[in-house]
């Protein structure tokens, strides 16, 4: 049977979405080969470019290796190359390094910044539409502030410390938000006054964030002004120079940094493919995402590159949701053509818009009904990003995202304001600290309340309270000695007693020694838990096996913790065991501290004077190579 070749060009949001869908639906079709071609060996999370440009996260935080993304899709071939031409008649994709025959071709090469022919933008401005752009802006800002810190000329220094963003869409506002957060760190690092750094947004329209509800946009505008951002509205830029920009009204703004985010167009790489184009270099497609005029050639257009008017004069927006949905539509129609079935028309389903203004504040409009701002909007953005990793089935990068956004963050630049950062504190010690404080609080409270009722202050300071003068201070050596002897006598007396008597005598001894009888977390096991235990241990022989095995498990946990080996796993196991013991009615509150201590030990404690320092990195390298293979800079080159 002849192999059907599906070639997808572009590993952006639309391309990854299309390939994931194709790989899943056609995984049992051995005669289908999917080839993904991109000039890079990685997928860039475009919605987070501003975080790299603004110094919040390291560049690798938004770079997702394609081999890791498609490691388990055996029917996907990765190629690192640049497409130069398409022979539509012979159905061949030509690249710089080779050629690829196709039965189905999906073009998802994305877009690029549109400067609308404004003089000087290419020479003196900075765009934010690629991984390279974000790194270039980051490095430029660092070097510019460093030079400004030692610049003696006040006017030149002022221009150098003026940062201007052109455009008030999502990208522009999110970029200025990162600069708000970064400003204090830059000032501290280069020993200047933060008030010297000025931030401006220049917008040709009279309002900002014009894709949002006006009320939501108004909240964003007020927040920006509260952060001393200068909004220059109704001010089209007509020229960009190395040290200033000129506005349409004839005025100029001195600056050495203009970040241009004013528009997007289809990539010029696709201009020579001979396909019908519309405004902004976008290629025209029908409702099935098929290239207009080449429906019989099985050529599809997706993502920012596609021009399809779902409604008159309203082409698909150049946003992530539309990119993923157009990619899914094209992939579903290819699957229908191969396996049989009806084609699917594109139907946009945009569930809302979110914009972050720095790491801690944002606005969101969900389903045109729910309007969020501040902390909740940022939380929702993280939820959406995490859902994206779920959609592309990458648990590895979901974990990496959480590490970069919540735990490996400096300067409190995350939604928890630094409380979750491992650089700011020892996060996993928090449960221990809180628990220990509660123990002291409760013990102090007992001394006040005595035999009164906790919720009735009028009954406090009575019988049994330390404040009455008739209570015995327990922490004297004689008291402890007597209590220990009493507990020992109680244990000896219990040796010949029956089960119930043993319990009572033991309780008496412990009560005398510690001031009260130990209280079980649960008096008896819940019925559902008992039913599970009956299934796991249906008879005494099995129960005895588990009991003996548990001894060795506990010894293993103890030895591993002492040696610092698999500390996180052993601590997690300890928590699970304690919870199980609690549910069985065999665990007392006086020992519940096992749980918060286990949490505290999960903060990499085994890597300090422990075997985890060597074992965990070795395991990560070995398992990563086995699961994902060895990362490469190029894939499938010919």
Coordinates of C-alpha atoms in Angstrom, one line a residue:
X1 CA 0.0 0.0 0.0
X2 CA 1.4 3.4 -1.0
X3 CA 2.4 5.7 1.8
X4 CA 0.4 8.9 2.2
X5 CA 2.6 11.8 3.1
X6 CA 1.3 14.7 5.2
X7 CA 3.7 17.7 5.4
X8 CA 3.1 20.4 7.9
X9 CA 5.2 23.6 7.6
X10 CA 5.5 25.6 10.8
X11 CA 5.7 24.5 14.5
X12 CA 3.7 27.3 15.9
X13 CA 0.5 27.0 17.8
X14 CA -1.5 26.0 14.7
X15 CA 1.2 23.6 13.4
X16 CA 1.6 21.8 16.7
X17 CA -2.2 21.5 17.1
X18 CA -2.6 20.1 13.7
X19 CA 0.2 17.5 14.0
X20 CA -0.9 16.4 17.5
X21 CA -4.4 15.8 16.1
X22 CA -3.2 14.0 13.0
X23 CA -0.8 11.8 15.0
X24 CA -3.5 10.8 17.4
X25 CA -6.2 10.0 14.8
X26 CA -3.8 8.3 12.4
X27 CA -1.6 6.4 14.8
X28 CA -2.9 3.0 13.6
X29 CA -2.5 3.9 9.9
X30 CA 0.9 2.5 9.1
X31 CA 0.7 3.8 5.6
X32 CA 0.6 7.5 6.8
X33 CA 3.7 9.5 7.4
X34 CA 3.5 13.0 9.0
X35 CA 6.4 15.4 8.5
X36 CA 6.7 18.6 10.5
X37 CA 9.1 21.1 9.1
X38 CA 10.3 24.2 11.0
X39 CA 13.4 26.4 10.8
X40 CA 13.9 25.8 14.5
X41 CA 14.1 22.6 16.5
X42 CA 11.8 24.1 19.1
X43 CA 8.3 25.4 19.6
X44 CA 8.1 29.0 21.0
X45 CA 5.4 29.9 23.5
X46 CA 4.6 33.2 21.7
X47 CA 2.2 34.5 24.4
X48 CA 5.1 34.6 26.9
X49 CA 7.7 36.5 24.7
X50 CA 7.3 39.6 26.9
X51 CA 8.4 37.6 30.0
X52 CA 11.8 37.0 28.4
X53 CA 12.1 40.5 26.9
X54 CA 11.2 42.0 30.3
X55 CA 13.7 39.9 32.3
X56 CA 11.1 37.9 34.2
X57 CA 12.1 34.4 33.1
X58 CA 15.1 32.9 31.4
X59 CA 14.9 32.4 27.6
X60 CA 14.7 28.6 27.8
X61 CA 11.4 29.0 29.8
X62 CA 9.5 29.6 26.6
X63 CA 11.4 27.2 24.3
X64 CA 9.9 23.8 24.0
X65 CA 12.0 21.2 22.2
X66 CA 10.0 19.5 19.4
X67 CA 11.5 16.1 20.1
X68 CA 10.2 16.2 23.6
X69 CA 6.8 17.3 22.4
X70 CA 6.5 14.5 19.8
X71 CA 8.6 11.8 21.5
X72 CA 5.8 9.3 21.7
X73 CA 4.3 10.1 18.3
X74 CA 6.1 7.5 16.2
X75 CA 4.4 8.5 13.0
X76 CA 5.8 12.0 13.1
X77 CA 9.1 12.9 11.5
X78 CA 10.8 16.2 12.5
X79 CA 12.8 18.3 10.1
X80 CA 14.7 21.4 10.9
X81 CA 14.8 23.3 7.6
X82 CA 13.4 26.4 5.8
X83 CA 10.8 26.0 3.0
X84 CA 11.8 27.9 -0.1
X85 CA 9.2 26.8 -2.7
X86 CA 6.2 24.7 -3.4
X87 CA 5.6 22.8 -6.6
X88 CA 1.9 22.6 -6.5
X89 CA 1.6 20.4 -9.6
X90 CA 4.2 17.8 -8.7
X91 CA 3.2 18.2 -5.0
X92 CA 6.7 18.7 -3.7
X93 CA 7.9 21.0 -0.9
X94 CA 11.3 22.4 -1.6
X95 CA 13.6 23.3 1.3
X96 CA 17.1 24.7 1.6
X97 CA 18.5 21.2 2.3
X98 CA 16.1 18.9 0.4
X99 CA 12.6 18.2 -0.8
X100 CA 9.5 16.5 0.5
X101 CA 6.7 15.0 -1.5
X102 CA 3.3 15.4 -0.1
X103 CA -0.3 14.1 -0.6
X104 CA -1.5 16.7 1.9
X105 CA 0.2 20.0 2.7
X106 CA -0.6 22.2 5.7
X107 CA 1.0 25.7 5.8
X108 CA 1.2 27.2 9.2
X109 CA 4.2 29.4 8.9
X110 CA 2.7 32.2 11.0
X111 CA 3.0 35.9 10.8
X112 CA 5.6 38.7 11.3
X113 CA 5.5 42.3 12.5
X114 CA 3.9 44.8 10.3
X115 CA 5.6 48.2 10.4
X116 CA 3.2 49.7 7.7
X117 CA 6.3 51.1 6.0
X118 CA 7.1 53.5 8.8
X119 CA 10.6 54.9 8.2
X120 CA 13.3 53.8 10.7
X121 CA 11.4 50.9 12.3
X122 CA 13.6 48.2 10.8
X123 CA 16.8 50.1 11.4
X124 CA 16.2 51.5 14.9
X125 CA 13.1 49.8 16.4
X126 CA 12.7 46.5 18.1
X127 CA 9.9 44.0 17.2
X128 CA 8.5 41.4 19.5
X129 CA 7.4 38.4 17.4
X130 CA 10.0 35.7 17.9
X131 CA 12.3 34.1 20.4
X132 CA 15.2 36.0 18.9
X133 CA 13.3 39.3 19.2
X134 CA 12.7 38.7 22.9
X135 CA 16.3 38.0 23.7
X136 CA 17.5 41.0 21.6
X137 CA 15.2 43.3 23.6
X138 CA 16.3 41.9 26.9
X139 CA 20.0 42.3 26.1
X140 CA 19.4 45.8 24.6
X141 CA 17.6 47.0 27.8
X142 CA 20.3 45.7 30.1
X143 CA 23.1 47.3 28.0
X144 CA 21.3 50.6 27.6
X145 CA 20.6 51.0 31.3
X146 CA 24.2 50.0 32.1
X147 CA 25.5 52.7 29.7
X148 CA 23.0 55.3 31.0
X149 CA 24.2 54.7 34.6
X150 CA 27.6 56.2 33.6
X151 CA 26.3 58.8 31.1
X152 CA 27.2 62.3 32.3
X153 CA 25.0 64.2 29.9
X154 CA 21.6 64.6 31.5
X155 CA 19.6 64.8 28.3
X156 CA 21.2 61.8 26.7
X157 CA 20.8 59.9 30.0
X158 CA 17.1 60.8 30.1
X159 CA 16.6 59.5 26.5
X160 CA 18.4 56.3 27.3
X161 CA 16.2 55.6 30.3
X162 CA 13.0 56.3 28.4
X163 CA 11.4 53.1 27.1
X164 CA 8.6 53.4 24.6
X165 CA 6.2 50.7 23.4
X166 CA 4.3 51.4 20.2
X167 CA 0.9 49.8 20.1
X168 CA -1.6 49.1 22.9
X169 CA -2.8 45.6 21.9
X170 CA -2.1 42.5 24.0
X171 CA 1.6 42.4 23.1
X172 CA 2.3 46.0 23.8
X173 CA 0.5 46.3 27.1
X174 CA 2.0 43.0 28.3
X175 CA 5.5 44.3 27.4
X176 CA 5.0 47.5 29.3
X177 CA 3.7 45.5 32.2
X178 CA 7.0 43.6 32.4
X179 CA 9.0 46.8 32.3
X180 CA 6.9 48.1 35.3
X181 CA 8.0 45.0 37.2
X182 CA 11.6 45.1 36.0
X183 CA 12.2 48.8 36.7
X184 CA 13.2 48.5 40.3
X185 CA 15.6 45.6 39.7
X186 CA 17.3 47.5 36.9
X187 CA 17.7 50.6 39.0
X188 CA 19.1 48.6 41.9
X189 CA 21.5 46.6 39.8
X190 CA 22.9 49.6 38.0
X191 CA 22.8 52.0 41.0
X192 CA 20.4 54.6 39.6
X193 CA 17.2 56.0 40.9
X194 CA 14.1 54.1 39.7
X195 CA 12.3 57.4 39.1
X196 CA 14.7 58.2 36.3
X197 CA 13.3 55.3 34.2
X198 CA 10.2 56.4 32.3
X199 CA 7.8 54.2 30.5
X200 CA 5.5 55.2 27.7
X201 CA 2.9 53.6 25.4
X202 CA 2.3 55.4 22.1
X203 CA -1.0 54.5 20.4
X204 CA -2.5 55.8 17.1
X205 CA -6.0 55.2 18.4
X206 CA -7.7 57.2 21.1
X207 CA -8.1 54.2 23.4
X208 CA -6.1 51.1 24.4
X209 CA -6.8 47.4 24.3
X210 CA -9.5 47.9 21.7
X211 CA -10.3 44.1 21.6
X212 CA -11.5 44.2 25.2
X213 CA -14.7 45.4 26.8
X214 CA -14.4 49.1 27.4
X215 CA -14.9 48.7 31.2
X216 CA -12.1 46.1 31.3
X217 CA -9.8 48.3 29.2
X218 CA -10.6 51.2 31.5
X219 CA -9.4 49.2 34.5
X220 CA -6.2 48.4 32.7
X221 CA -5.7 52.1 31.8
X222 CA -6.2 53.2 35.4
X223 CA -3.7 50.6 36.6
X224 CA -1.1 51.7 34.1
X225 CA -1.5 55.3 35.2
X226 CA -1.2 54.2 38.8
X227 CA 2.2 52.7 37.9
X228 CA 3.3 56.0 36.3
X229 CA 3.1 54.8 32.7
X230 CA 2.5 57.7 30.3
X231 CA -0.2 56.8 27.7
X232 CA 0.3 58.9 24.6
X233 CA -2.9 58.4 22.6
X234 CA -4.1 59.6 19.2
X235 CA -0.4 59.8 18.3
X236 CA 0.7 57.8 15.2
X237 CA 4.5 57.4 14.8
X238 CA 5.7 58.7 11.5
X239 CA 9.5 58.1 11.9
X240 CA 11.9 56.3 14.1
X241 CA 15.5 57.5 14.7
X242 CA 18.3 56.1 16.8
X243 CA 17.6 58.5 19.7
X244 CA 14.0 59.7 19.2
X245 CA 10.7 59.1 17.5
X246 CA 8.6 61.6 15.6
X247 CA 4.8 61.7 16.0
X248 CA 2.2 62.8 13.4
X249 CA 1.6 66.1 15.2
X250 CA 5.2 67.1 14.7
X251 CA 6.3 66.4 18.3
X252 CA 9.1 64.0 19.2
X253 CA 9.9 61.7 22.1
X254 CA 13.6 61.2 23.0
X255 CA 14.3 57.5 23.4
X256 CA 16.9 54.9 22.5
X257 CA 14.4 52.0 22.8
X258 CA 11.2 51.7 20.8
X259 CA 9.5 48.4 20.9
X260 CA 7.1 48.1 18.0
X261 CA 4.0 46.0 18.5
X262 CA 1.6 47.9 16.3
X263 CA 0.6 45.2 13.8
X264 CA 0.9 41.7 12.3
X265 CA 0.9 40.4 8.8
X266 CA 1.4 37.0 7.2
X267 CA 5.0 35.9 6.8
X268 CA 6.8 37.1 3.7
X269 CA 8.3 33.6 3.3
X270 CA 5.0 32.5 1.8
X271 CA 4.7 35.3 -0.7
X272 CA 6.4 33.4 -3.5
X273 CA 4.3 30.2 -3.1
X274 CA 1.9 31.4 -5.8
X275 CA -1.2 31.1 -3.6
X276 CA -3.9 33.8 -3.5
X277 CA -3.2 36.5 -0.9
X278 CA -5.3 39.0 0.9
X279 CA -4.4 42.1 2.9
X280 CA -1.5 41.7 5.2
X281 CA 0.1 39.0 3.1
X282 CA -2.3 36.4 4.5
X283 CA -3.2 33.5 2.2
X284 CA -6.9 33.0 1.3
X285 CA -8.6 29.8 2.4
X286 CA -12.2 28.4 2.3
X287 CA -14.3 27.3 5.2
X288 CA -12.4 23.9 5.3
X289 CA -9.0 25.8 5.5
X290 CA -8.2 24.7 2.0
X291 CA -6.1 27.1 -0.1
X292 CA -8.4 29.0 -2.5
X293 CA -8.0 27.7 -6.1
X294 CA -6.1 24.6 -5.0
X295 CA -8.7 22.6 -3.2
X296 CA -7.9 19.6 -5.5
X297 CA -4.3 19.7 -4.4
X298 CA -5.0 19.2 -0.7
X299 CA -3.2 22.3 0.4
X300 CA -4.4 23.8 3.7
X301 CA -3.6 27.2 5.3
X302 CA -3.8 27.6 9.1
X303 CA -2.8 30.0 11.9
X304 CA -1.8 33.6 11.5
X305 CA -1.1 33.0 7.8
X306 CA -4.7 32.1 6.9
X307 CA -7.3 34.7 5.7
X308 CA -10.8 33.3 6.1
X309 CA -13.8 35.5 6.6
X310 CA -16.1 33.5 8.9
X311 CA -18.3 36.7 8.8
X312 CA -18.2 39.4 6.2
X313 CA -15.2 41.7 6.6
X314 CA -14.1 39.8 9.7
X315 CA -11.2 37.5 9.0
X316 CA -10.1 35.0 11.7
X317 CA -8.2 36.9 14.4
X318 CA -4.4 36.4 14.7
X319 CA -4.6 35.0 18.2
X320 CA -3.7 31.6 19.8
X321 CA -7.3 30.4 20.0
X322 CA -7.9 30.9 16.3
X323 CA -4.5 29.4 15.4
X324 CA -5.2 26.2 17.3
X325 CA -8.8 25.9 15.9
X326 CA -7.8 26.4 12.3
X327 CA -5.0 23.8 12.8
X328 CA -7.6 21.4 14.3
X329 CA -10.0 22.0 11.4
X330 CA -7.4 21.3 8.7
X331 CA -6.2 18.2 10.5
X332 CA -9.8 16.9 11.0
X333 CA -10.5 17.4 7.3
X334 CA -7.3 15.5 6.3
X335 CA -8.3 12.6 8.6
X336 CA -11.8 12.6 7.1
X337 CA -10.3 12.4 3.6
X338 CA -8.0 9.6 4.5
X339 CA -10.4 7.5 6.6
X340 CA -13.6 8.5 5.0
X341 CA -16.2 10.9 6.4
X342 CA -17.6 14.4 5.9
X343 CA -15.4 17.5 6.1
X344 CA -15.7 20.0 8.9
X345 CA -16.3 23.7 8.4
X346 CA -14.3 26.1 10.6
X347 CA -16.3 27.6 13.4
X348 CA -14.5 30.0 15.7
X349 CA -15.1 29.5 19.4
X350 CA -13.2 32.3 21.3
X351 CA -13.7 31.8 25.0
X352 CA -12.3 35.1 26.1
X353 CA -9.4 37.4 26.2
X354 CA -6.8 37.9 28.9
X355 CA -3.9 40.4 29.2
X356 CA -1.3 40.5 31.9
X357 CA 0.2 43.8 33.0
X358 CA 3.2 42.4 34.8
X359 CA 3.3 39.3 36.9
X360 CA 0.7 40.3 39.5
X361 CA -2.1 42.2 37.8
X362 CA -4.2 41.7 34.7
X363 CA -7.7 41.8 33.2
X364 CA -9.7 39.1 31.6
X365 CA -13.0 38.8 29.8
X366 CA -14.3 35.2 29.7
X367 CA -17.2 34.0 27.5
X368 CA -18.3 37.7 27.3
X369 CA -19.9 37.3 30.7
X370 CA -17.2 36.9 33.3
X371 CA -14.9 40.0 33.9
X372 CA -11.9 39.6 36.1
X373 CA -9.1 41.9 37.1
X374 CA -6.0 41.8 39.3
X375 CA -5.0 38.6 41.0
X376 CA -7.9 36.5 39.7
X377 CA -7.2 37.4 36.1
X378 CA -3.5 36.3 36.4
X379 CA -4.6 33.1 38.0
X380 CA -6.9 32.5 35.0
X381 CA -4.1 33.1 32.6
X382 CA -2.0 30.5 34.3
X383 CA -4.9 28.1 34.2
X384 CA -5.3 28.6 30.4
X385 CA -1.6 28.1 29.9
X386 CA -1.6 24.9 31.9
X387 CA -4.5 23.7 29.9
X388 CA -2.5 24.3 26.7
X389 CA 0.1 21.8 27.9
X390 CA -2.7 19.3 28.7
X391 CA -4.1 19.8 25.2
X392 CA -0.7 19.1 23.5
X393 CA -0.2 16.3 26.0
X394 CA 3.2 17.5 27.4
X395 CA 3.4 16.8 31.2
X396 CA 7.1 17.6 31.0
X397 CA 6.6 21.1 29.8
X398 CA 3.6 21.6 32.1
X399 CA 6.0 20.9 35.0
X400 CA 8.7 23.1 33.6
X401 CA 6.1 26.0 33.2
X402 CA 5.2 25.7 36.8
X403 CA 8.8 25.7 37.9
X404 CA 9.6 28.8 35.9
X405 CA 6.4 30.7 36.7
X406 CA 6.0 29.9 40.4
X407 CA 9.1 28.5 42.0
X408 CA 12.2 29.7 40.1
X409 CA 11.3 33.4 40.1
X410 CA 13.3 36.3 41.5
X411 CA 12.2 39.7 42.8
X412 CA 8.7 38.5 43.7
X413 CA 7.7 38.6 40.1
X414 CA 4.9 36.1 40.1
X415 CA 1.2 35.9 41.1
X416 CA 2.1 34.7 44.7
X417 CA 4.3 37.8 45.0
X418 CA 7.3 35.7 45.7
X419 CA 5.9 33.5 48.4
X420 CA 6.2 30.4 46.3
X421 CA 9.7 31.3 45.1
X422 CA 12.5 29.0 46.2
X423 CA 14.9 31.9 45.9
X424 CA 12.9 33.9 48.5
X425 CA 12.2 31.3 51.1
X426 CA 12.1 27.6 51.9
X427 CA 8.6 27.0 50.6
X428 CA 8.1 23.4 51.8
X429 CA 9.0 24.5 55.4
X430 CA 5.9 26.6 55.7
X431 CA 3.6 23.7 56.8
X432 CA 6.1 22.9 59.6
X433 CA 6.3 26.5 60.7
X434 CA 2.5 26.9 60.8
X435 CA 2.0 23.6 62.5
X436 CA 4.6 24.4 65.2
X437 CA 3.1 27.8 65.8
X438 CA -0.4 26.2 66.2
X439 CA 1.0 23.6 68.7
X440 CA 2.3 26.4 70.9
X441 CA -0.9 28.4 70.5
X442 CA -3.1 25.5 71.5
X443 CA -0.9 24.6 74.4
X444 CA -1.0 28.2 75.6
X445 CA -4.7 28.3 75.1
X446 CA -5.2 25.2 77.3
X447 CA -3.4 26.9 80.1
X448 CA -5.8 29.9 79.8
X449 CA -9.0 28.0 79.3
X450 CA -8.5 25.3 81.9
X451 CA -11.6 23.2 82.2
X452 CA -13.7 25.9 80.6
X453 CA -15.2 26.0 77.0
X454 CA -13.0 27.3 74.2
X455 CA -15.9 29.2 72.6
X456 CA -17.0 30.8 75.9
X457 CA -14.4 33.3 77.2
X458 CA -16.5 33.8 80.3
X459 CA -15.6 30.2 81.4
X460 CA -11.8 30.8 81.0
X461 CA -9.3 31.3 83.8
X462 CA -11.2 28.9 86.1
X463 CA -10.5 25.4 87.4
X464 CA -7.5 23.9 85.7
X465 CA -6.2 27.2 84.4
X466 CA -2.7 28.2 85.3
X467 CA -4.1 31.6 86.3
X468 CA -6.0 30.2 89.3
X469 CA -3.0 29.5 91.4
X470 CA -4.1 25.9 92.2
X471 CA -2.6 24.2 89.1
X472 CA 0.7 22.4 89.3
X473 CA 3.4 23.6 87.0
X474 CA 4.2 20.4 85.1
X475 CA 7.7 21.1 83.8
X476 CA 9.7 20.4 86.9
X477 CA 12.2 17.6 87.1
X478 CA 10.4 15.9 90.0
X479 CA 7.1 16.0 88.1
X480 CA 8.6 14.5 84.9
X481 CA 10.4 11.8 87.0
X482 CA 7.2 10.9 88.8
X483 CA 5.2 10.8 85.5
X484 CA 7.7 8.6 83.8
X485 CA 7.7 6.2 86.8
X486 CA 3.9 6.2 86.8
X487 CA 3.8 5.4 83.1
X488 CA 6.3 2.5 83.6
X489 CA 4.2 1.1 86.5
X490 CA 1.0 1.4 84.4
X491 CA 2.7 -0.6 81.6
X492 CA 3.9 -3.3 84.0
X493 CA 0.4 -3.6 85.6
X494 CA -1.1 -4.0 82.2
X495 CA 1.0 -7.1 81.4
X496 CA -1.5 -9.5 82.9
X497 CA -4.7 -7.7 82.1
X498 CA -7.2 -8.2 79.3
X499 CA -7.3 -6.1 76.2
X500 CA -9.8 -3.5 77.5
X501 CA -7.9 -3.2 80.8
X502 CA -4.6 -2.8 78.9
X503 CA -6.1 0.1 77.0
X504 CA -7.5 1.8 80.1
X505 CA -4.3 1.3 82.1
X506 CA -2.2 2.6 79.2
X507 CA -4.4 5.6 78.9
X508 CA -4.1 6.2 82.6
X509 CA -0.3 6.1 82.5
X510 CA -0.1 8.3 79.4
X511 CA -2.6 10.7 80.9
X512 CA -0.5 11.0 84.0
X513 CA 2.7 11.4 82.1
X514 CA 1.6 13.9 79.5
X515 CA -1.4 15.6 81.1
X516 CA -4.1 13.9 79.0
X517 CA -4.8 10.7 77.2
X518 CA -3.7 10.6 73.6
X519 CA -6.6 11.2 71.2
X520 CA -6.9 9.2 68.0
X521 CA -7.4 11.3 64.8
X522 CA -10.4 9.1 64.1
X523 CA -12.1 6.8 66.7
X524 CA -12.8 4.2 64.0
X525 CA -12.2 3.7 60.3
X526 CA -14.8 5.1 57.9
X527 CA -16.9 2.4 56.3
X528 CA -15.6 3.0 52.8
X529 CA -12.0 2.7 54.0
X530 CA -12.9 -0.6 55.9
X531 CA -14.4 -2.0 52.7
X532 CA -11.2 -1.2 50.8
X533 CA -9.1 -2.9 53.5
X534 CA -11.3 -6.0 53.4
X535 CA -10.6 -6.3 49.7
X536 CA -6.9 -5.8 50.1
X537 CA -6.7 -8.0 53.1
X538 CA -9.4 -10.7 52.8
X539 CA -7.9 -13.0 55.5
X540 CA -5.5 -13.2 58.4
X541 CA -2.6 -14.6 56.3
X542 CA -2.7 -11.6 53.9
X543 CA -3.0 -9.2 56.9
X544 CA 0.0 -10.7 58.5
X545 CA 2.0 -10.4 55.3
X546 CA 1.2 -6.7 55.0
X547 CA 2.1 -6.2 58.7
X548 CA 5.5 -7.9 58.3
X549 CA 6.1 -6.1 55.0
X550 CA 5.3 -2.7 56.6
X551 CA 8.2 -3.2 59.0
X552 CA 10.7 -3.5 56.1
X553 CA 9.0 -0.5 54.3
X554 CA 9.5 1.6 57.4
X555 CA 13.1 0.5 57.8
X556 CA 13.6 1.3 54.1
X557 CA 12.1 4.8 54.5
X558 CA 14.2 5.4 57.6
X559 CA 17.5 4.4 55.9
X560 CA 16.7 6.4 52.7
X561 CA 15.9 9.5 54.6
X562 CA 19.1 9.2 56.7
X563 CA 21.1 8.7 53.5
X564 CA 19.3 11.5 51.6
X565 CA 18.2 9.1 48.9
X566 CA 14.9 9.7 47.1
X567 CA 14.0 12.2 49.8
X568 CA 11.0 13.7 48.0
X569 CA 9.5 10.3 47.3
X570 CA 10.1 9.0 50.8
X571 CA 8.5 12.1 52.3
X572 CA 5.5 11.7 50.0
X573 CA 5.3 8.1 51.0
X574 CA 5.4 9.0 54.7
X575 CA 2.5 11.4 54.1
X576 CA 0.5 8.7 52.3
X577 CA 1.1 6.2 55.1
X578 CA 0.2 8.6 57.9
X579 CA -3.1 9.5 56.1
X580 CA -3.7 5.7 55.8
X581 CA -3.0 5.2 59.5
X582 CA -5.3 8.1 60.4
X583 CA -8.1 6.6 58.4
X584 CA -7.6 3.2 60.1
X585 CA -8.2 4.8 63.5
X586 CA -4.6 3.8 64.6
X587 CA -3.0 7.2 64.7
X588 CA -2.9 9.8 67.4
X589 CA -3.0 13.6 67.2
X590 CA 0.2 13.8 69.2
X591 CA 2.1 12.4 66.2
X592 CA 0.4 14.2 63.4
X593 CA 3.5 16.4 63.1
X594 CA 4.8 13.6 60.8
X595 CA 2.9 15.2 57.9
X596 CA 4.2 18.8 58.1
X597 CA 7.8 17.6 58.7
X598 CA 7.5 15.4 55.6
X599 CA 6.4 18.4 53.6
X600 CA 9.4 20.4 54.9
X601 CA 11.8 17.6 53.8
X602 CA 10.4 17.8 50.2
X603 CA 12.4 20.9 49.5
X604 CA 15.4 19.1 48.0
X605 CA 16.8 18.3 51.5
X606 CA 18.4 15.1 50.1
X607 CA 20.7 17.2 47.9
X608 CA 22.6 18.6 50.8
X609 CA 25.0 16.0 52.4
X610 CA 22.8 13.3 50.8
X611 CA 22.8 10.8 47.9
X612 CA 20.2 12.8 46.0
X613 CA 22.9 15.3 45.0
X614 CA 24.2 12.7 42.6
X615 CA 21.4 10.2 42.1
X616 CA 18.6 12.5 41.1
X617 CA 20.5 14.3 38.3
X618 CA 21.7 11.0 37.0
X619 CA 18.2 9.6 36.9
X620 CA 16.9 12.8 35.1
X621 CA 19.6 12.4 32.4
X622 CA 19.1 8.7 32.0
X623 CA 15.3 8.6 32.0
X624 CA 15.1 11.8 29.8
X625 CA 17.4 10.2 27.2
X626 CA 15.4 6.9 27.3
X627 CA 12.0 8.7 27.0
X628 CA 12.8 11.6 24.7
X629 CA 16.1 10.7 23.1
X630 CA 19.1 13.0 22.8
X631 CA 18.1 16.6 22.0
X632 CA 19.5 17.9 18.7
X633 CA 19.8 21.3 17.1
X634 CA 18.5 19.9 13.8
X635 CA 16.1 17.1 12.9
X636 CA 15.7 15.1 9.7
X637 CA 18.1 17.1 7.6
X638 CA 18.9 15.6 4.2

